[in-house]
Amino acid sequence: MWRQSADRALSGLGLSASGGWTIVQVGRLGDDVRQTDLAAQLDVSAASLVRVIDQLVAAELVDRQRDEVDARVSRVRLTERGRALVAKIEAAFEALRREMLADTPDDDLATALRVAEQLEGRFTRKRSR
Protein backbone atom coordinates (compact mmCIF):
# COMPACT_ATOMS: atom_id res chain seq x y z
CA MET A 1 0.00 0.00 0.00
CA TRP A 2 2.83 2.42 0.87
CA ARG A 3 4.65 1.78 -2.40
CA GLN A 4 1.55 2.36 -4.52
CA SER A 5 0.77 5.57 -2.60
CA ALA A 6 4.38 6.72 -2.96
CA ASP A 7 4.30 5.95 -6.69
CA ARG A 8 1.21 8.17 -7.00
CA ALA A 9 2.79 10.91 -4.87
CA LEU A 10 5.83 11.05 -7.17
CA SER A 11 4.03 10.56 -10.47
CA GLY A 12 3.84 14.33 -10.99
CA LEU A 13 7.64 14.39 -10.92
CA GLY A 14 7.82 11.55 -13.45
CA LEU A 15 9.29 9.15 -10.88
CA SER A 16 8.44 5.89 -9.21
CA ALA A 17 8.89 5.43 -5.48
CA SER A 18 12.04 3.36 -6.08
CA GLY A 19 13.50 6.01 -8.38
CA GLY A 20 12.63 8.81 -5.97
CA TRP A 21 14.05 7.02 -2.95
CA THR A 22 17.23 6.21 -4.91
CA ILE A 23 17.70 9.90 -5.79
CA VAL A 24 17.17 10.92 -2.15
CA GLN A 25 19.72 8.35 -0.93
CA VAL A 26 22.34 9.41 -3.50
CA GLY A 27 21.79 12.97 -2.28
CA ARG A 28 22.28 11.89 1.33
CA LEU A 29 25.30 9.66 0.67
CA GLY A 30 27.06 12.21 -1.53
CA ASP A 31 28.50 12.25 -5.00
CA ASP A 32 30.39 9.28 -6.34
CA VAL A 33 28.70 6.78 -4.05
CA ARG A 34 29.51 3.19 -4.95
CA GLN A 35 26.52 1.44 -6.47
CA THR A 36 26.96 -1.48 -4.05
CA ASP A 37 26.93 0.90 -1.07
CA LEU A 38 23.79 2.53 -2.43
CA ALA A 39 22.12 -0.89 -2.79
CA ALA A 40 23.04 -1.73 0.80
CA GLN A 41 21.62 1.58 2.03
CA LEU A 42 18.39 0.94 0.11
CA ASP A 43 18.35 -2.69 1.34
CA VAL A 44 18.06 -4.08 -2.19
CA SER A 45 20.32 -6.32 -4.22
CA ALA A 46 22.90 -4.64 -6.42
CA ALA A 47 21.38 -6.43 -9.41
CA SER A 48 17.88 -5.07 -8.75
CA LEU A 49 19.25 -1.54 -8.41
CA VAL A 50 20.75 -1.66 -11.92
CA ARG A 51 17.37 -1.25 -13.62
CA VAL A 52 16.44 1.74 -11.44
CA ILE A 53 19.82 3.38 -12.08
CA ASP A 54 19.45 2.72 -15.83
CA GLN A 55 16.10 4.55 -15.79
CA LEU A 56 17.53 7.47 -13.81
CA VAL A 57 20.52 7.73 -16.17
CA ALA A 58 18.16 7.75 -19.17
CA ALA A 59 16.15 10.53 -17.51
CA GLU A 60 19.41 12.46 -16.92
CA LEU A 61 18.85 12.51 -13.15
CA VAL A 62 22.01 10.59 -12.22
CA ASP A 63 25.33 9.79 -13.86
CA ARG A 64 27.03 6.42 -13.47
CA GLN A 65 30.75 6.02 -14.07
CA ARG A 66 33.32 3.30 -13.59
CA ASP A 67 35.72 3.80 -10.72
CA GLU A 68 39.10 5.08 -11.93
CA VAL A 69 41.00 2.62 -9.74
CA ASP A 70 38.75 -0.46 -9.87
CA ALA A 71 36.80 -0.86 -13.12
CA ARG A 72 34.51 -3.43 -11.46
CA VAL A 73 33.06 -0.64 -9.30
CA SER A 74 30.35 1.72 -10.56
CA ARG A 75 29.88 5.09 -8.92
CA VAL A 76 26.69 7.15 -9.00
CA ARG A 77 26.20 10.89 -8.65
CA LEU A 78 23.28 13.26 -9.07
CA THR A 79 23.10 15.49 -12.11
CA GLU A 80 21.94 19.08 -11.66
CA ARG A 81 18.43 17.93 -12.65
CA GLY A 82 18.56 15.17 -10.04
CA ARG A 83 19.90 17.49 -7.36
CA ALA A 84 17.04 19.92 -8.05
CA LEU A 85 14.50 17.14 -7.35
CA VAL A 86 15.78 15.96 -3.96
CA ALA A 87 13.85 18.51 -1.87
CA LYS A 88 10.68 18.00 -3.94
CA ILE A 89 10.87 14.23 -3.49
CA GLU A 90 11.47 14.53 0.25
CA ALA A 91 8.53 16.97 0.52
CA ALA A 92 6.26 14.55 -1.35
CA PHE A 93 7.28 11.66 0.92
CA GLU A 94 6.78 13.82 4.03
CA ALA A 95 3.31 14.93 2.87
CA LEU A 96 2.39 11.29 2.25
CA ARG A 97 3.63 10.28 5.73
CA ARG A 98 1.59 13.08 7.33
CA GLU A 99 -1.51 12.06 5.37
CA MET A 100 -1.16 8.36 6.20
CA LEU A 101 -0.51 8.96 9.91
CA ALA A 102 -2.81 11.96 10.46
CA ASP A 103 -5.36 10.17 12.65
CA THR A 104 -2.91 8.01 14.57
CA PRO A 105 -2.36 9.03 18.21
CA ASP A 106 1.23 9.94 19.16
CA ASP A 107 1.41 7.11 21.71
CA ASP A 108 0.49 4.58 19.03
CA LEU A 109 3.11 6.01 16.67
CA ALA A 110 5.76 5.80 19.40
CA THR A 111 4.85 2.17 20.09
CA ALA A 112 4.88 1.28 16.39
CA LEU A 113 8.28 2.95 15.94
CA ARG A 114 9.74 1.14 18.95
CA VAL A 115 8.50 -2.25 17.67
CA ALA A 116 9.75 -1.52 14.13
CA GLU A 117 13.21 -0.61 15.49
CA GLN A 118 13.30 -3.82 17.56
CA LEU A 119 12.37 -5.91 14.53
CA GLU A 120 14.93 -4.14 12.36
CA GLY A 121 17.61 -4.88 14.94
CA ARG A 122 16.65 -8.55 15.06
CA PHE A 123 16.62 -8.88 11.27
CA THR A 124 19.96 -7.10 11.01
CA ARG A 125 21.56 -9.37 13.62
CA LYS A 126 20.11 -12.48 11.97
CA ARG A 127 21.34 -11.39 8.53
CA SER A 128 24.88 -10.78 9.81
CA ARG A 129 25.24 -14.32 11.20
PDB file of C-alpha atoms in Angstrom:
ATOM      1  CA  MET A   1       0.000   0.000   0.000  1.00  0.00           C
ATOM      2  CA  TRP A   2       2.825   2.419   0.872  1.00  0.00           C
ATOM      3  CA  ARG A   3       4.646   1.781  -2.398  1.00  0.00           C
ATOM      4  CA  GLN A   4       1.551   2.365  -4.516  1.00  0.00           C
ATOM      5  CA  SER A   5       0.775   5.566  -2.603  1.00  0.00           C
ATOM      6  CA  ALA A   6       4.384   6.717  -2.959  1.00  0.00           C
ATOM      7  CA  ASP A   7       4.296   5.955  -6.693  1.00  0.00           C
ATOM      8  CA  ARG A   8       1.206   8.173  -7.003  1.00  0.00           C
ATOM      9  CA  ALA A   9       2.789  10.912  -4.870  1.00  0.00           C
ATOM     10  CA  LEU A  10       5.834  11.053  -7.167  1.00  0.00           C
ATOM     11  CA  SER A  11       4.030  10.559 -10.472  1.00  0.00           C
ATOM     12  CA  GLY A  12       3.836  14.327 -10.986  1.00  0.00           C
ATOM     13  CA  LEU A  13       7.640  14.391 -10.922  1.00  0.00           C
ATOM     14  CA  GLY A  14       7.823  11.553 -13.447  1.00  0.00           C
ATOM     15  CA  LEU A  15       9.286   9.154 -10.882  1.00  0.00           C
ATOM     16  CA  SER A  16       8.441   5.888  -9.206  1.00  0.00           C
ATOM     17  CA  ALA A  17       8.894   5.430  -5.476  1.00  0.00           C
ATOM     18  CA  SER A  18      12.037   3.360  -6.080  1.00  0.00           C
ATOM     19  CA  GLY A  19      13.503   6.012  -8.376  1.00  0.00           C
ATOM     20  CA  GLY A  20      12.635   8.808  -5.970  1.00  0.00           C
ATOM     21  CA  TRP A  21      14.046   7.018  -2.954  1.00  0.00           C
ATOM     22  CA  THR A  22      17.227   6.214  -4.910  1.00  0.00           C
ATOM     23  CA  ILE A  23      17.704   9.896  -5.786  1.00  0.00           C
ATOM     24  CA  VAL A  24      17.174  10.919  -2.146  1.00  0.00           C
ATOM     25  CA  GLN A  25      19.721   8.354  -0.934  1.00  0.00           C
ATOM     26  CA  VAL A  26      22.336   9.409  -3.504  1.00  0.00           C
ATOM     27  CA  GLY A  27      21.787  12.968  -2.281  1.00  0.00           C
ATOM     28  CA  ARG A  28      22.284  11.889   1.330  1.00  0.00           C
ATOM     29  CA  LEU A  29      25.298   9.659   0.668  1.00  0.00           C
ATOM     30  CA  GLY A  30      27.060  12.210  -1.529  1.00  0.00           C
ATOM     31  CA  ASP A  31      28.498  12.255  -4.997  1.00  0.00           C
ATOM     32  CA  ASP A  32      30.390   9.280  -6.345  1.00  0.00           C
ATOM     33  CA  VAL A  33      28.696   6.778  -4.051  1.00  0.00           C
ATOM     34  CA  ARG A  34      29.514   3.191  -4.947  1.00  0.00           C
ATOM     35  CA  GLN A  35      26.524   1.442  -6.469  1.00  0.00           C
ATOM     36  CA  THR A  36      26.959  -1.484  -4.054  1.00  0.00           C
ATOM     37  CA  ASP A  37      26.930   0.901  -1.067  1.00  0.00           C
ATOM     38  CA  LEU A  38      23.786   2.531  -2.427  1.00  0.00           C
ATOM     39  CA  ALA A  39      22.124  -0.887  -2.793  1.00  0.00           C
ATOM     40  CA  ALA A  40      23.042  -1.734   0.799  1.00  0.00           C
ATOM     41  CA  GLN A  41      21.622   1.582   2.028  1.00  0.00           C
ATOM     42  CA  LEU A  42      18.392   0.936   0.107  1.00  0.00           C
ATOM     43  CA  ASP A  43      18.353  -2.685   1.335  1.00  0.00           C
ATOM     44  CA  VAL A  44      18.062  -4.080  -2.192  1.00  0.00           C
ATOM     45  CA  SER A  45      20.320  -6.325  -4.218  1.00  0.00           C
ATOM     46  CA  ALA A  46      22.899  -4.636  -6.422  1.00  0.00           C
ATOM     47  CA  ALA A  47      21.375  -6.429  -9.412  1.00  0.00           C
ATOM     48  CA  SER A  48      17.877  -5.067  -8.754  1.00  0.00           C
ATOM     49  CA  LEU A  49      19.248  -1.539  -8.412  1.00  0.00           C
ATOM     50  CA  VAL A  50      20.754  -1.664 -11.915  1.00  0.00           C
ATOM     51  CA  ARG A  51      17.366  -1.251 -13.619  1.00  0.00           C
ATOM     52  CA  VAL A  52      16.442   1.738 -11.437  1.00  0.00           C
ATOM     53  CA  ILE A  53      19.824   3.384 -12.078  1.00  0.00           C
ATOM     54  CA  ASP A  54      19.450   2.723 -15.826  1.00  0.00           C
ATOM     55  CA  GLN A  55      16.103   4.551 -15.789  1.00  0.00           C
ATOM     56  CA  LEU A  56      17.528   7.472 -13.807  1.00  0.00           C
ATOM     57  CA  VAL A  57      20.522   7.733 -16.166  1.00  0.00           C
ATOM     58  CA  ALA A  58      18.158   7.748 -19.174  1.00  0.00           C
ATOM     59  CA  ALA A  59      16.148  10.533 -17.507  1.00  0.00           C
ATOM     60  CA  GLU A  60      19.412  12.464 -16.919  1.00  0.00           C
ATOM     61  CA  LEU A  61      18.847  12.511 -13.149  1.00  0.00           C
ATOM     62  CA  VAL A  62      22.012  10.591 -12.221  1.00  0.00           C
ATOM     63  CA  ASP A  63      25.328   9.792 -13.859  1.00  0.00           C
ATOM     64  CA  ARG A  64      27.025   6.418 -13.474  1.00  0.00           C
ATOM     65  CA  GLN A  65      30.750   6.023 -14.069  1.00  0.00           C
ATOM     66  CA  ARG A  66      33.319   3.299 -13.587  1.00  0.00           C
ATOM     67  CA  ASP A  67      35.718   3.804 -10.724  1.00  0.00           C
ATOM     68  CA  GLU A  68      39.095   5.077 -11.932  1.00  0.00           C
ATOM     69  CA  VAL A  69      41.004   2.619  -9.741  1.00  0.00           C
ATOM     70  CA  ASP A  70      38.750  -0.458  -9.872  1.00  0.00           C
ATOM     71  CA  ALA A  71      36.804  -0.859 -13.124  1.00  0.00           C
ATOM     72  CA  ARG A  72      34.511  -3.427 -11.458  1.00  0.00           C
ATOM     73  CA  VAL A  73      33.062  -0.641  -9.302  1.00  0.00           C
ATOM     74  CA  SER A  74      30.353   1.718 -10.559  1.00  0.00           C
ATOM     75  CA  ARG A  75      29.877   5.093  -8.924  1.00  0.00           C
ATOM     76  CA  VAL A  76      26.690   7.145  -9.000  1.00  0.00           C
ATOM     77  CA  ARG A  77      26.201  10.891  -8.655  1.00  0.00           C
ATOM     78  CA  LEU A  78      23.284  13.257  -9.067  1.00  0.00           C
ATOM     79  CA  THR A  79      23.095  15.487 -12.107  1.00  0.00           C
ATOM     80  CA  GLU A  80      21.940  19.076 -11.659  1.00  0.00           C
ATOM     81  CA  ARG A  81      18.433  17.933 -12.646  1.00  0.00           C
ATOM     82  CA  GLY A  82      18.555  15.174 -10.042  1.00  0.00           C
ATOM     83  CA  ARG A  83      19.902  17.490  -7.364  1.00  0.00           C
ATOM     84  CA  ALA A  84      17.038  19.917  -8.046  1.00  0.00           C
ATOM     85  CA  LEU A  85      14.503  17.142  -7.350  1.00  0.00           C
ATOM     86  CA  VAL A  86      15.782  15.963  -3.955  1.00  0.00           C
ATOM     87  CA  ALA A  87      13.852  18.511  -1.872  1.00  0.00           C
ATOM     88  CA  LYS A  88      10.683  17.996  -3.940  1.00  0.00           C
ATOM     89  CA  ILE A  89      10.865  14.227  -3.492  1.00  0.00           C
ATOM     90  CA  GLU A  90      11.470  14.526   0.246  1.00  0.00           C
ATOM     91  CA  ALA A  91       8.533  16.966   0.524  1.00  0.00           C
ATOM     92  CA  ALA A  92       6.256  14.550  -1.353  1.00  0.00           C
ATOM     93  CA  PHE A  93       7.277  11.658   0.917  1.00  0.00           C
ATOM     94  CA  GLU A  94       6.782  13.821   4.025  1.00  0.00           C
ATOM     95  CA  ALA A  95       3.309  14.927   2.870  1.00  0.00           C
ATOM     96  CA  LEU A  96       2.393  11.294   2.253  1.00  0.00           C
ATOM     97  CA  ARG A  97       3.631  10.277   5.725  1.00  0.00           C
ATOM     98  CA  ARG A  98       1.595  13.082   7.328  1.00  0.00           C
ATOM     99  CA  GLU A  99      -1.505  12.057   5.373  1.00  0.00           C
ATOM    100  CA  MET A 100      -1.164   8.356   6.203  1.00  0.00           C
ATOM    101  CA  LEU A 101      -0.510   8.960   9.907  1.00  0.00           C
ATOM    102  CA  ALA A 102      -2.811  11.958  10.460  1.00  0.00           C
ATOM    103  CA  ASP A 103      -5.363  10.170  12.651  1.00  0.00           C
ATOM    104  CA  THR A 104      -2.906   8.014  14.567  1.00  0.00           C
ATOM    105  CA  PRO A 105      -2.359   9.029  18.211  1.00  0.00           C
ATOM    106  CA  ASP A 106       1.227   9.942  19.158  1.00  0.00           C
ATOM    107  CA  ASP A 107       1.410   7.109  21.715  1.00  0.00           C
ATOM    108  CA  ASP A 108       0.486   4.580  19.025  1.00  0.00           C
ATOM    109  CA  LEU A 109       3.115   6.006  16.670  1.00  0.00           C
ATOM    110  CA  ALA A 110       5.762   5.798  19.397  1.00  0.00           C
ATOM    111  CA  THR A 111       4.849   2.166  20.090  1.00  0.00           C
ATOM    112  CA  ALA A 112       4.881   1.276  16.393  1.00  0.00           C
ATOM    113  CA  LEU A 113       8.275   2.946  15.939  1.00  0.00           C
ATOM    114  CA  ARG A 114       9.736   1.144  18.954  1.00  0.00           C
ATOM    115  CA  VAL A 115       8.497  -2.246  17.673  1.00  0.00           C
ATOM    116  CA  ALA A 116       9.753  -1.525  14.131  1.00  0.00           C
ATOM    117  CA  GLU A 117      13.206  -0.614  15.494  1.00  0.00           C
ATOM    118  CA  GLN A 118      13.303  -3.819  17.559  1.00  0.00           C
ATOM    119  CA  LEU A 119      12.367  -5.906  14.529  1.00  0.00           C
ATOM    120  CA  GLU A 120      14.925  -4.141  12.359  1.00  0.00           C
ATOM    121  CA  GLY A 121      17.612  -4.878  14.941  1.00  0.00           C
ATOM    122  CA  ARG A 122      16.646  -8.545  15.055  1.00  0.00           C
ATOM    123  CA  PHE A 123      16.616  -8.875  11.266  1.00  0.00           C
ATOM    124  CA  THR A 124      19.963  -7.097  11.007  1.00  0.00           C
ATOM    125  CA  ARG A 125      21.559  -9.368  13.615  1.00  0.00           C
ATOM    126  CA  LYS A 126      20.107 -12.477  11.966  1.00  0.00           C
ATOM    127  CA  ARG A 127      21.335 -11.390   8.526  1.00  0.00           C
ATOM    128  CA  SER A 128      24.879 -10.785   9.809  1.00  0.00           C
ATOM    129  CA  ARG A 129      25.238 -14.320  11.205  1.00  0.00           C
TER     130      ARG A 129
END
